Amino acid sequence: MSEELADFEERMSREINAFLDADPPGARPAQARRAPSRPQDPGQPAKAMKTGHVVKLAVRTKQLEMDSVFEHHSSSISRLEAQMEAEKAARQAGYPIIGFVIDIQRL
């Protein structure tokens, strides 16, 4: 049994080595076939990457006024915290009446 296993391992090792060593015509060098260990160009710097939410609220300055849209960009990853920040920012912007949340989108 162990002799058969040793033969099998030896045969597999030879076939794997033959496969890795064989270069078909027009193939790239062995080093070029390997993927780089880390990306060469990340695309955009880390500061440009955005996280957080965009919150849209229906707000009013008077009781009998039509709702208008107030949009707030929050850097928080929590939806609830982003909503609370948006409501606070709307009150500071002069909208004492906040009707409802229209939309919350993740960046």
PDB file of C-alpha atoms in Angstrom:
ATOM      1  CA  MET A   1       0.000   0.000   0.000  1.00  0.00           C
ATOM      2  CA  SER A   2       2.748   2.468   0.962  1.00  0.00           C
ATOM      3  CA  GLU A   3       4.676   1.468  -2.166  1.00  0.00           C
ATOM      4  CA  GLU A   4       1.672   2.338  -4.356  1.00  0.00           C
ATOM      5  CA  LEU A   5       1.291   5.655  -2.571  1.00  0.00           C
ATOM      6  CA  ALA A   6       4.969   6.482  -3.054  1.00  0.00           C
ATOM      7  CA  ASP A   7       4.687   5.621  -6.773  1.00  0.00           C
ATOM      8  CA  PHE A   8       1.608   7.780  -7.103  1.00  0.00           C
ATOM      9  CA  GLU A   9       3.261  10.752  -5.359  1.00  0.00           C
ATOM     10  CA  GLU A  10       6.378  10.409  -7.511  1.00  0.00           C
ATOM     11  CA  ARG A  11       4.338  10.235 -10.718  1.00  0.00           C
ATOM     12  CA  MET A  12       2.210  13.268  -9.707  1.00  0.00           C
ATOM     13  CA  SER A  13       5.326  15.233  -8.808  1.00  0.00           C
ATOM     14  CA  ARG A  14       6.858  14.493 -12.233  1.00  0.00           C
ATOM     15  CA  GLU A  15       3.656  15.478 -14.056  1.00  0.00           C
ATOM     16  CA  ILE A  16       3.313  18.715 -12.113  1.00  0.00           C
ATOM     17  CA  ASN A  17       6.948  19.623 -12.747  1.00  0.00           C
ATOM     18  CA  ALA A  18       6.588  18.791 -16.447  1.00  0.00           C
ATOM     19  CA  PHE A  19       3.489  20.966 -16.645  1.00  0.00           C
ATOM     20  CA  LEU A  20       5.131  23.910 -14.876  1.00  0.00           C
ATOM     21  CA  ASP A  21       8.370  23.652 -16.884  1.00  0.00           C
ATOM     22  CA  ALA A  22       6.701  23.320 -20.287  1.00  0.00           C
ATOM     23  CA  ASP A  23       6.436  26.641 -22.167  1.00  0.00           C
ATOM     24  CA  PRO A  24       4.204  26.454 -25.224  1.00  0.00           C
ATOM     25  CA  PRO A  25       5.283  28.614 -28.174  1.00  0.00           C
ATOM     26  CA  GLY A  26       4.319  32.253 -27.706  1.00  0.00           C
ATOM     27  CA  ALA A  27       3.908  31.941 -23.943  1.00  0.00           C
ATOM     28  CA  ARG A  28       5.136  34.624 -21.599  1.00  0.00           C
ATOM     29  CA  PRO A  29       8.044  34.000 -19.235  1.00  0.00           C
ATOM     30  CA  ALA A  30       7.255  32.188 -15.985  1.00  0.00           C
ATOM     31  CA  GLN A  31       7.692  35.328 -13.868  1.00  0.00           C
ATOM     32  CA  ALA A  32       5.232  37.309 -15.978  1.00  0.00           C
ATOM     33  CA  ARG A  33       2.526  34.670 -15.479  1.00  0.00           C
ATOM     34  CA  ARG A  34       2.422  35.159 -11.735  1.00  0.00           C
ATOM     35  CA  ALA A  35       0.086  37.764 -10.294  1.00  0.00           C
ATOM     36  CA  PRO A  36       1.776  40.602  -8.408  1.00  0.00           C
ATOM     37  CA  SER A  37       1.665  40.263  -4.634  1.00  0.00           C
ATOM     38  CA  ARG A  38       0.043  43.705  -4.288  1.00  0.00           C
ATOM     39  CA  PRO A  39      -1.627  46.010  -6.795  1.00  0.00           C
ATOM     40  CA  GLN A  40       0.684  48.375  -8.612  1.00  0.00           C
ATOM     41  CA  ASP A  41      -1.883  51.173  -9.079  1.00  0.00           C
ATOM     42  CA  PRO A  42      -4.625  51.363  -6.452  1.00  0.00           C
ATOM     43  CA  GLY A  43      -6.708  53.620  -8.709  1.00  0.00           C
ATOM     44  CA  GLN A  44      -7.399  56.424  -6.274  1.00  0.00           C
ATOM     45  CA  PRO A  45      -5.790  57.619  -3.051  1.00  0.00           C
ATOM     46  CA  ALA A  46      -7.281  56.640   0.288  1.00  0.00           C
ATOM     47  CA  LYS A  47      -8.380  60.210   1.000  1.00  0.00           C
ATOM     48  CA  ALA A  48     -10.576  60.217  -2.105  1.00  0.00           C
ATOM     49  CA  MET A  49     -12.463  57.086  -1.047  1.00  0.00           C
ATOM     50  CA  LYS A  50     -15.827  57.940   0.484  1.00  0.00           C
ATOM     51  CA  THR A  51     -17.696  56.316   3.326  1.00  0.00           C
ATOM     52  CA  GLY A  52     -20.902  57.325   4.982  1.00  0.00           C
ATOM     53  CA  HIS A  53     -24.437  58.202   3.917  1.00  0.00           C
ATOM     54  CA  VAL A  54     -26.374  60.856   2.047  1.00  0.00           C
ATOM     55  CA  VAL A  55     -29.572  61.653   3.955  1.00  0.00           C
ATOM     56  CA  LYS A  56     -32.516  63.503   2.381  1.00  0.00           C
ATOM     57  CA  LEU A  57     -35.088  64.988   4.743  1.00  0.00           C
ATOM     58  CA  ALA A  58     -38.435  66.685   4.166  1.00  0.00           C
ATOM     59  CA  VAL A  59     -38.198  69.971   6.088  1.00  0.00           C
ATOM     60  CA  ARG A  60     -40.302  73.125   6.612  1.00  0.00           C
ATOM     61  CA  THR A  61     -39.769  76.546   8.155  1.00  0.00           C
ATOM     62  CA  LYS A  62     -43.516  77.098   8.890  1.00  0.00           C
ATOM     63  CA  GLN A  63     -46.288  74.754   9.977  1.00  0.00           C
ATOM     64  CA  LEU A  64     -48.456  75.206   6.839  1.00  0.00           C
ATOM     65  CA  GLU A  65     -45.659  75.275   4.275  1.00  0.00           C
ATOM     66  CA  MET A  66     -44.852  72.775   1.516  1.00  0.00           C
ATOM     67  CA  ASP A  67     -42.070  70.337   2.319  1.00  0.00           C
ATOM     68  CA  SER A  68     -38.669  71.030   0.818  1.00  0.00           C
ATOM     69  CA  VAL A  69     -35.740  68.629   0.517  1.00  0.00           C
ATOM     70  CA  PHE A  70     -32.731  69.041   2.782  1.00  0.00           C
ATOM     71  CA  GLU A  71     -29.697  66.925   1.846  1.00  0.00           C
ATOM     72  CA  HIS A  72     -26.909  66.132   4.296  1.00  0.00           C
ATOM     73  CA  HIS A  73     -23.674  64.212   3.618  1.00  0.00           C
ATOM     74  CA  SER A  74     -22.617  62.254   6.686  1.00  0.00           C
ATOM     75  CA  SER A  75     -19.313  60.442   7.165  1.00  0.00           C
ATOM     76  CA  SER A  76     -20.878  58.030   9.655  1.00  0.00           C
ATOM     77  CA  ILE A  77     -21.260  54.374   8.682  1.00  0.00           C
ATOM     78  CA  SER A  78     -24.348  54.047  10.900  1.00  0.00           C
ATOM     79  CA  ARG A  79     -27.685  54.859   9.228  1.00  0.00           C
ATOM     80  CA  LEU A  80     -29.277  56.000  12.472  1.00  0.00           C
ATOM     81  CA  GLU A  81     -26.353  58.217  13.407  1.00  0.00           C
ATOM     82  CA  ALA A  82     -26.346  59.707   9.887  1.00  0.00           C
ATOM     83  CA  GLN A  83     -30.076  60.459  10.209  1.00  0.00           C
ATOM     84  CA  MET A  84     -29.588  62.111  13.590  1.00  0.00           C
ATOM     85  CA  GLU A  85     -26.704  64.220  12.221  1.00  0.00           C
ATOM     86  CA  ALA A  86     -28.878  65.292   9.283  1.00  0.00           C
ATOM     87  CA  GLU A  87     -31.749  66.325  11.580  1.00  0.00           C
ATOM     88  CA  LYS A  88     -29.358  68.329  13.749  1.00  0.00           C
ATOM     89  CA  ALA A  89     -27.824  69.999  10.675  1.00  0.00           C
ATOM     90  CA  ALA A  90     -31.303  70.848   9.340  1.00  0.00           C
ATOM     91  CA  ARG A  91     -32.251  72.527  12.629  1.00  0.00           C
ATOM     92  CA  GLN A  92     -28.990  74.504  12.587  1.00  0.00           C
ATOM     93  CA  ALA A  93     -29.718  75.545   8.979  1.00  0.00           C
ATOM     94  CA  GLY A  94     -33.010  77.143  10.076  1.00  0.00           C
ATOM     95  CA  TYR A  95     -35.562  74.390   9.471  1.00  0.00           C
ATOM     96  CA  PRO A  96     -37.360  73.859  12.818  1.00  0.00           C
ATOM     97  CA  ILE A  97     -39.892  71.347  11.422  1.00  0.00           C
ATOM     98  CA  ILE A  98     -38.550  68.037  10.118  1.00  0.00           C
ATOM     99  CA  GLY A  99     -41.255  65.969   8.467  1.00  0.00           C
ATOM    100  CA  PHE A 100     -39.759  62.612   7.532  1.00  0.00           C
ATOM    101  CA  VAL A 101     -36.757  60.904   5.971  1.00  0.00           C
ATOM    102  CA  ILE A 102     -37.092  60.815   2.181  1.00  0.00           C
ATOM    103  CA  ASP A 103     -34.044  58.679   1.431  1.00  0.00           C
ATOM    104  CA  ILE A 104     -30.800  57.434   2.917  1.00  0.00           C
ATOM    105  CA  GLN A 105     -28.139  56.311   0.437  1.00  0.00           C
ATOM    106  CA  ARG A 106     -24.844  54.700   1.299  1.00  0.00           C
ATOM    107  CA  LEU A 107     -21.695  56.133  -0.281  1.00  0.00           C
TER     108      LEU A 107
END
